[in-house]
Amino acid sequence: SAVISQKPSRDICQRGTSLTIQCQVDSQVTMMFWYRQQPGQSLTLIATANQGSEATYESGFVIDKFPISRPNLTFSTLTVSNMSPEDSSIYLCSVRDSVTEAFFGQGTRLTVV
Amino acid sequence: GIQVEQSPPDLILQEGANSTLRCNFSDSVNNLQWFHQNPWGQLINLFYIPSGTKQNGRLSATTVATERYSLLYISSSQTTDSGVYFCAVISSYNFNKFYFGSGTKLNVKP
C-alpha cells in the first residue's frame, strides 16, 4: 500500500489569495489525482496529474484556477487560486497504478473567509 | 460515465446492531472499493473488491459483478464506525476515472 503525506491538513485563507497543497508519496506511482469534496457532498475529480506534462482537467475545472504540477512520480501540488468562499472544501490527493487499489491522502480542509 | 448509487443515504444504529450498505453500479467495472470517511475528512480504505467476498474483523464485503452491486456488512457496530461510507468504481472501458457514489452517512449511538 502507498503512504501519502498531504500538507497542510487545514487552512483558513482570505478571499483573493492562493493556497498550494502538497502531496508526497512514499513510492513511485503511475497515476495521481486531485479531488474536491464540497460540504456534505461526494468527491469530485478535479484533474489527473501527469508527470512531466500538463494535467488533464475534468469538465468544470480549469488550469488558471487549479494549476497542478507533477515534477516526478512521487510528488504533486495543487494550487487553489484567487480563492472565494465557494472554494471552501476538502481537497484530497489520490494515487493508484491503473486499475489497482487507490489510496488517499488525509485531505486538506480549506476555509475561505 | 458509470452511475453509482448507494443506499440508504442515512442510517442511525444503536451500538451493537448490524447493518448492510448497498452499492449499485450501471456498467462493467474493473475495480470497486469501499471507503470510510472519518469526521476529520480522511478516507480510509476498507476493501478493494472488484468481485467476490472479503472479511476484515467486524466488516465484510461482497461484490457480484455480473449483477452490478456490492454490499458492505457491519456487524456489532461501534460508535467509532460513525462517518460516511463511500463506494467507488473504475469502469472496464476507462481506467482513468474513479466514480464515487453519494455515500451512506452512518451514526452509531451509544
mmCIF file of C-alpha atoms in Angstrom:
data_model
loop_
_atom_site.group_PDB
_atom_site.id
_atom_site.type_symbol
_atom_site.label_atom_id
_atom_site.label_comp_id
_atom_site.label_asym_id
_atom_site.label_seq_id
_atom_site.Cartn_x
_atom_site.Cartn_y
_atom_site.Cartn_z
ATOM 1 C CA SER A 1 0.000 0.000 0.000
ATOM 2 C CA ALA A 2 1.090 3.575 -0.638
ATOM 3 C CA VAL A 3 1.589 6.074 2.168
ATOM 4 C CA ILE A 4 0.596 9.594 1.210
ATOM 5 C CA SER A 5 1.538 12.734 3.072
ATOM 6 C CA GLN A 6 -0.631 15.726 2.258
ATOM 7 C CA LYS A 7 0.088 19.212 3.559
ATOM 8 C CA PRO A 8 -1.349 21.368 5.005
ATOM 9 C CA SER A 9 -4.055 19.392 6.781
ATOM 10 C CA ARG A 10 -6.173 22.516 7.158
ATOM 11 C CA ASP A 11 -6.016 26.231 6.498
ATOM 12 C CA ILE A 12 -8.109 29.357 6.742
ATOM 13 C CA CYS A 13 -7.425 31.780 3.916
ATOM 14 C CA GLN A 14 -8.526 35.238 2.876
ATOM 15 C CA ARG A 15 -10.532 35.590 -0.310
ATOM 16 C CA GLY A 16 -8.448 36.592 -3.311
ATOM 17 C CA THR A 17 -5.355 34.727 -2.108
ATOM 18 C CA SER A 18 -3.938 31.383 -3.279
ATOM 19 C CA LEU A 19 -3.052 28.189 -1.434
ATOM 20 C CA THR A 20 -0.731 25.431 -2.616
ATOM 21 C CA ILE A 21 -1.352 21.899 -1.348
ATOM 22 C CA GLN A 22 1.414 19.315 -1.464
ATOM 23 C CA CYS A 23 1.116 15.562 -1.933
ATOM 24 C CA GLN A 24 4.119 13.305 -1.288
ATOM 25 C CA VAL A 25 4.004 9.535 -1.860
ATOM 26 C CA ASP A 26 6.437 7.040 -0.353
ATOM 27 C CA SER A 27 6.836 5.132 -3.637
ATOM 28 C CA GLN A 28 6.658 5.794 -7.367
ATOM 29 C CA VAL A 29 3.103 5.627 -8.682
ATOM 30 C CA THR A 30 1.703 5.771 -12.159
ATOM 31 C CA MET A 31 -1.374 7.872 -11.537
ATOM 32 C CA MET A 32 -2.008 10.793 -9.210
ATOM 33 C CA PHE A 33 -5.294 12.603 -8.884
ATOM 34 C CA TRP A 34 -6.768 15.610 -7.128
ATOM 35 C CA TYR A 35 -10.322 15.627 -5.789
ATOM 36 C CA ARG A 36 -12.571 18.228 -4.230
ATOM 37 C CA GLN A 37 -15.257 17.446 -1.683
ATOM 38 C CA GLN A 38 -17.660 20.264 -1.022
ATOM 39 C CA PRO A 39 -19.508 20.260 2.324
ATOM 40 C CA GLY A 40 -21.934 17.356 2.588
ATOM 41 C CA GLN A 41 -21.124 16.120 -0.906
ATOM 42 C CA SER A 42 -19.289 13.236 -2.516
ATOM 43 C CA LEU A 43 -15.866 13.500 -4.111
ATOM 44 C CA THR A 44 -15.431 15.200 -7.477
ATOM 45 C CA LEU A 45 -12.358 14.662 -9.627
ATOM 46 C CA ILE A 46 -10.556 17.911 -10.424
ATOM 47 C CA ALA A 47 -7.750 16.573 -12.589
ATOM 48 C CA THR A 48 -5.236 13.853 -13.282
ATOM 49 C CA ALA A 49 -1.688 14.995 -12.534
ATOM 50 C CA ASN A 50 0.604 13.874 -15.364
ATOM 51 C CA GLN A 51 4.319 13.527 -14.744
ATOM 52 C CA GLY A 52 6.280 15.934 -16.886
ATOM 53 C CA SER A 53 3.296 17.357 -18.748
ATOM 54 C CA GLU A 54 0.164 19.406 -18.242
ATOM 55 C CA ALA A 55 -2.560 17.967 -16.045
ATOM 56 C CA THR A 56 -5.777 16.629 -17.550
ATOM 57 C CA TYR A 57 -8.734 18.572 -16.169
ATOM 58 C CA GLU A 58 -12.309 17.434 -15.757
ATOM 59 C CA SER A 59 -15.226 19.410 -17.064
ATOM 60 C CA GLY A 60 -15.818 22.476 -14.929
ATOM 61 C CA PHE A 61 -12.223 22.803 -13.742
ATOM 62 C CA VAL A 62 -9.589 24.973 -15.449
ATOM 63 C CA ILE A 63 -5.854 25.314 -15.176
ATOM 64 C CA ASP A 64 -5.938 29.014 -14.311
ATOM 65 C CA LYS A 65 -7.999 28.297 -11.208
ATOM 66 C CA PHE A 66 -6.378 24.984 -10.206
ATOM 67 C CA PRO A 67 -2.812 24.830 -11.531
ATOM 68 C CA ILE A 68 -1.192 21.448 -10.885
ATOM 69 C CA SER A 69 2.409 20.369 -11.001
ATOM 70 C CA ARG A 70 3.903 16.871 -11.005
ATOM 71 C CA PRO A 71 7.665 17.062 -11.365
ATOM 72 C CA ASN A 72 8.250 13.353 -10.632
ATOM 73 C CA LEU A 73 6.460 10.082 -9.841
ATOM 74 C CA THR A 74 6.209 10.718 -6.094
ATOM 75 C CA PHE A 75 5.174 14.377 -5.735
ATOM 76 C CA SER A 76 2.430 16.732 -6.891
ATOM 77 C CA THR A 77 0.994 20.110 -5.924
ATOM 78 C CA LEU A 78 -2.429 21.638 -6.397
ATOM 79 C CA THR A 79 -2.891 25.401 -6.140
ATOM 80 C CA VAL A 80 -6.286 26.921 -5.482
ATOM 81 C CA SER A 81 -6.029 30.401 -6.986
ATOM 82 C CA ASN A 82 -7.886 33.642 -6.328
ATOM 83 C CA MET A 83 -9.988 31.937 -3.697
ATOM 84 C CA SER A 84 -13.596 32.727 -2.866
ATOM 85 C CA PRO A 85 -15.813 31.287 -0.099
ATOM 86 C CA GLU A 86 -17.208 28.817 -2.673
ATOM 87 C CA ASP A 87 -13.775 27.161 -2.728
ATOM 88 C CA SER A 88 -14.191 26.080 0.891
ATOM 89 C CA SER A 89 -13.908 22.299 0.631
ATOM 90 C CA ILE A 90 -11.783 19.312 1.464
ATOM 91 C CA TYR A 91 -9.131 18.716 -1.193
ATOM 92 C CA LEU A 92 -7.718 15.193 -1.484
ATOM 93 C CA CYS A 93 -4.781 13.706 -3.299
ATOM 94 C CA SER A 94 -5.085 10.117 -4.520
ATOM 95 C CA VAL A 95 -2.745 7.613 -6.136
ATOM 96 C CA ARG A 96 -3.063 4.250 -7.871
ATOM 97 C CA ASP A 97 -1.499 2.099 -10.561
ATOM 98 C CA SER A 98 -4.000 1.511 -13.388
ATOM 99 C CA VAL A 99 -6.988 -0.452 -12.017
ATOM 100 C CA THR A 100 -5.372 -1.465 -8.768
ATOM 101 C CA GLU A 101 -6.289 -0.190 -5.319
ATOM 102 C CA ALA A 102 -6.444 3.571 -4.853
ATOM 103 C CA PHE A 103 -5.121 5.352 -1.774
ATOM 104 C CA PHE A 104 -5.903 8.813 -0.481
ATOM 105 C CA GLY A 105 -4.046 11.423 1.489
ATOM 106 C CA GLN A 106 -5.539 12.672 4.720
ATOM 107 C CA GLY A 107 -7.032 15.680 2.945
ATOM 108 C CA THR A 108 -6.726 19.445 3.246
ATOM 109 C CA ARG A 109 -9.682 21.190 4.848
ATOM 110 C CA LEU A 110 -9.812 24.669 3.334
ATOM 111 C CA THR A 111 -11.942 27.508 4.653
ATOM 112 C CA VAL A 112 -12.047 30.780 2.720
ATOM 113 C CA VAL A 113 -13.208 33.857 4.606
ATOM 114 C CA GLY B 1 -19.874 7.535 -17.305
ATOM 115 C CA ILE B 2 -20.912 4.946 -14.770
ATOM 116 C CA GLN B 3 -23.712 5.733 -12.344
ATOM 117 C CA VAL B 4 -23.040 4.652 -8.767
ATOM 118 C CA GLU B 5 -25.930 4.604 -6.341
ATOM 119 C CA GLN B 6 -25.630 3.952 -2.629
ATOM 120 C CA SER B 7 -28.351 3.149 -0.174
ATOM 121 C CA PRO B 8 -29.504 4.057 2.317
ATOM 122 C CA PRO B 9 -28.317 7.691 2.287
ATOM 123 C CA ASP B 10 -28.571 7.918 6.076
ATOM 124 C CA LEU B 11 -28.538 5.272 8.753
ATOM 125 C CA ILE B 12 -28.849 5.507 12.528
ATOM 126 C CA LEU B 13 -27.921 2.461 14.597
ATOM 127 C CA GLN B 14 -27.758 1.579 18.221
ATOM 128 C CA GLU B 15 -24.351 0.341 19.285
ATOM 129 C CA GLY B 16 -24.131 -3.411 18.799
ATOM 130 C CA ALA B 17 -26.557 -3.552 15.881
ATOM 131 C CA ASN B 18 -25.737 -4.952 12.432
ATOM 132 C CA SER B 19 -26.229 -3.207 9.114
ATOM 133 C CA THR B 20 -25.918 -3.675 5.367
ATOM 134 C CA LEU B 21 -24.946 -0.916 2.965
ATOM 135 C CA ARG B 22 -25.557 -1.309 -0.741
ATOM 136 C CA CYS B 23 -23.799 -0.008 -3.848
ATOM 137 C CA ASN B 24 -25.328 -0.416 -7.315
ATOM 138 C CA PHE B 25 -23.418 0.449 -10.465
ATOM 139 C CA SER B 26 -24.608 0.790 -14.013
ATOM 140 C CA ASP B 27 -21.857 -0.853 -16.082
ATOM 141 C CA SER B 28 -18.971 -3.326 -16.064
ATOM 142 C CA VAL B 29 -16.178 -2.445 -13.610
ATOM 143 C CA ASN B 30 -12.557 -3.427 -13.093
ATOM 144 C CA ASN B 31 -12.212 -2.010 -9.609
ATOM 145 C CA LEU B 32 -14.578 -1.453 -6.727
ATOM 146 C CA GLN B 33 -13.543 -0.051 -3.375
ATOM 147 C CA TRP B 34 -15.291 0.777 -0.123
ATOM 148 C CA PHE B 35 -14.037 3.688 1.960
ATOM 149 C CA HIS B 36 -14.865 5.087 5.372
ATOM 150 C CA GLN B 37 -14.524 8.833 5.760
ATOM 151 C CA ASN B 38 -13.915 9.762 9.364
ATOM 152 C CA PRO B 39 -15.090 13.040 10.942
ATOM 153 C CA TRP B 40 -11.723 14.655 10.116
ATOM 154 C CA GLY B 41 -12.250 14.023 6.409
ATOM 155 C CA GLN B 42 -9.733 11.254 5.927
ATOM 156 C CA LEU B 43 -10.690 8.422 3.566
ATOM 157 C CA ILE B 44 -9.810 5.040 4.990
ATOM 158 C CA ASN B 45 -9.563 2.069 2.638
ATOM 159 C CA LEU B 46 -11.895 -0.713 3.777
ATOM 160 C CA PHE B 47 -11.992 -3.120 0.863
ATOM 161 C CA TYR B 48 -10.637 -3.459 -2.642
ATOM 162 C CA ILE B 49 -13.229 -5.879 -4.003
ATOM 163 C CA PRO B 50 -13.964 -5.973 -7.744
ATOM 164 C CA SER B 51 -15.585 -9.378 -7.191
ATOM 165 C CA GLY B 52 -16.102 -12.000 -4.507
ATOM 166 C CA THR B 53 -16.237 -11.743 -0.740
ATOM 167 C CA LYS B 54 -13.762 -10.435 1.792
ATOM 168 C CA GLN B 55 -13.800 -10.083 5.552
ATOM 169 C CA ASN B 56 -11.827 -7.880 7.905
ATOM 170 C CA GLY B 57 -12.833 -8.173 11.539
ATOM 171 C CA ARG B 58 -16.395 -6.946 12.006
ATOM 172 C CA LEU B 59 -16.608 -5.779 8.417
ATOM 173 C CA SER B 60 -17.179 -7.832 5.319
ATOM 174 C CA ALA B 61 -17.999 -7.051 1.699
ATOM 175 C CA THR B 62 -19.410 -8.906 -1.254
ATOM 176 C CA THR B 63 -19.385 -7.818 -4.883
ATOM 177 C CA VAL B 64 -21.488 -9.575 -7.517
ATOM 178 C CA ALA B 65 -20.040 -8.019 -10.636
ATOM 179 C CA THR B 66 -22.388 -9.805 -13.033
ATOM 180 C CA GLU B 67 -25.369 -8.284 -11.227
ATOM 181 C CA ARG B 68 -23.649 -4.938 -10.718
ATOM 182 C CA TYR B 69 -23.866 -4.499 -6.990
ATOM 183 C CA SER B 70 -21.761 -4.650 -3.865
ATOM 184 C CA LEU B 71 -22.712 -4.968 -0.206
ATOM 185 C CA LEU B 72 -20.850 -3.834 2.886
ATOM 186 C CA TYR B 73 -21.771 -5.572 6.136
ATOM 187 C CA ILE B 74 -21.049 -4.034 9.513
ATOM 188 C CA SER B 75 -21.612 -6.314 12.487
ATOM 189 C CA SER B 76 -21.733 -5.380 16.165
ATOM 190 C CA SER B 77 -21.436 -1.708 15.294
ATOM 191 C CA GLN B 78 -19.430 0.658 17.476
ATOM 192 C CA THR B 79 -19.554 4.435 17.838
ATOM 193 C CA THR B 80 -16.214 4.627 16.030
ATOM 194 C CA ASP B 81 -17.933 3.212 12.931
ATOM 195 C CA SER B 82 -19.760 6.523 12.536
ATOM 196 C CA GLY B 83 -18.952 8.549 9.447
ATOM 197 C CA VAL B 84 -19.638 8.362 5.753
ATOM 198 C CA TYR B 85 -19.137 5.203 3.725
ATOM 199 C CA PHE B 86 -18.337 5.599 0.036
ATOM 200 C CA CYS B 87 -18.346 3.081 -2.763
ATOM 201 C CA ALA B 88 -16.214 3.882 -5.820
ATOM 202 C CA VAL B 89 -15.675 2.055 -9.106
ATOM 203 C CA ILE B 90 -13.451 2.141 -12.177
ATOM 204 C CA SER B 91 -15.074 1.401 -15.493
ATOM 205 C CA SER B 92 -13.869 -1.546 -17.565
ATOM 206 C CA TYR B 93 -13.760 0.869 -20.519
ATOM 207 C CA ASN B 94 -11.983 3.854 -18.975
ATOM 208 C CA PHE B 95 -9.248 3.160 -16.460
ATOM 209 C CA ASN B 96 -8.604 6.808 -15.783
ATOM 210 C CA LYS B 97 -11.641 7.747 -13.770
ATOM 211 C CA PHE B 98 -12.858 6.639 -10.367
ATOM 212 C CA TYR B 99 -16.635 7.123 -9.986
ATOM 213 C CA PHE B 100 -17.909 7.741 -6.463
ATOM 214 C CA GLY B 101 -21.323 7.108 -5.036
ATOM 215 C CA SER B 102 -23.021 9.754 -2.938
ATOM 216 C CA GLY B 103 -22.247 7.910 0.277
ATOM 217 C CA THR B 104 -24.097 6.473 3.271
ATOM 218 C CA LYS B 105 -23.908 8.570 6.424
ATOM 219 C CA LEU B 106 -23.844 6.286 9.451
ATOM 220 C CA ASN B 107 -24.441 7.422 13.006
ATOM 221 C CA VAL B 108 -23.917 4.804 15.711
ATOM 222 C CA LYS B 109 -25.368 5.849 19.041
ATOM 223 C CA PRO B 110 -24.087 4.560 22.395
#
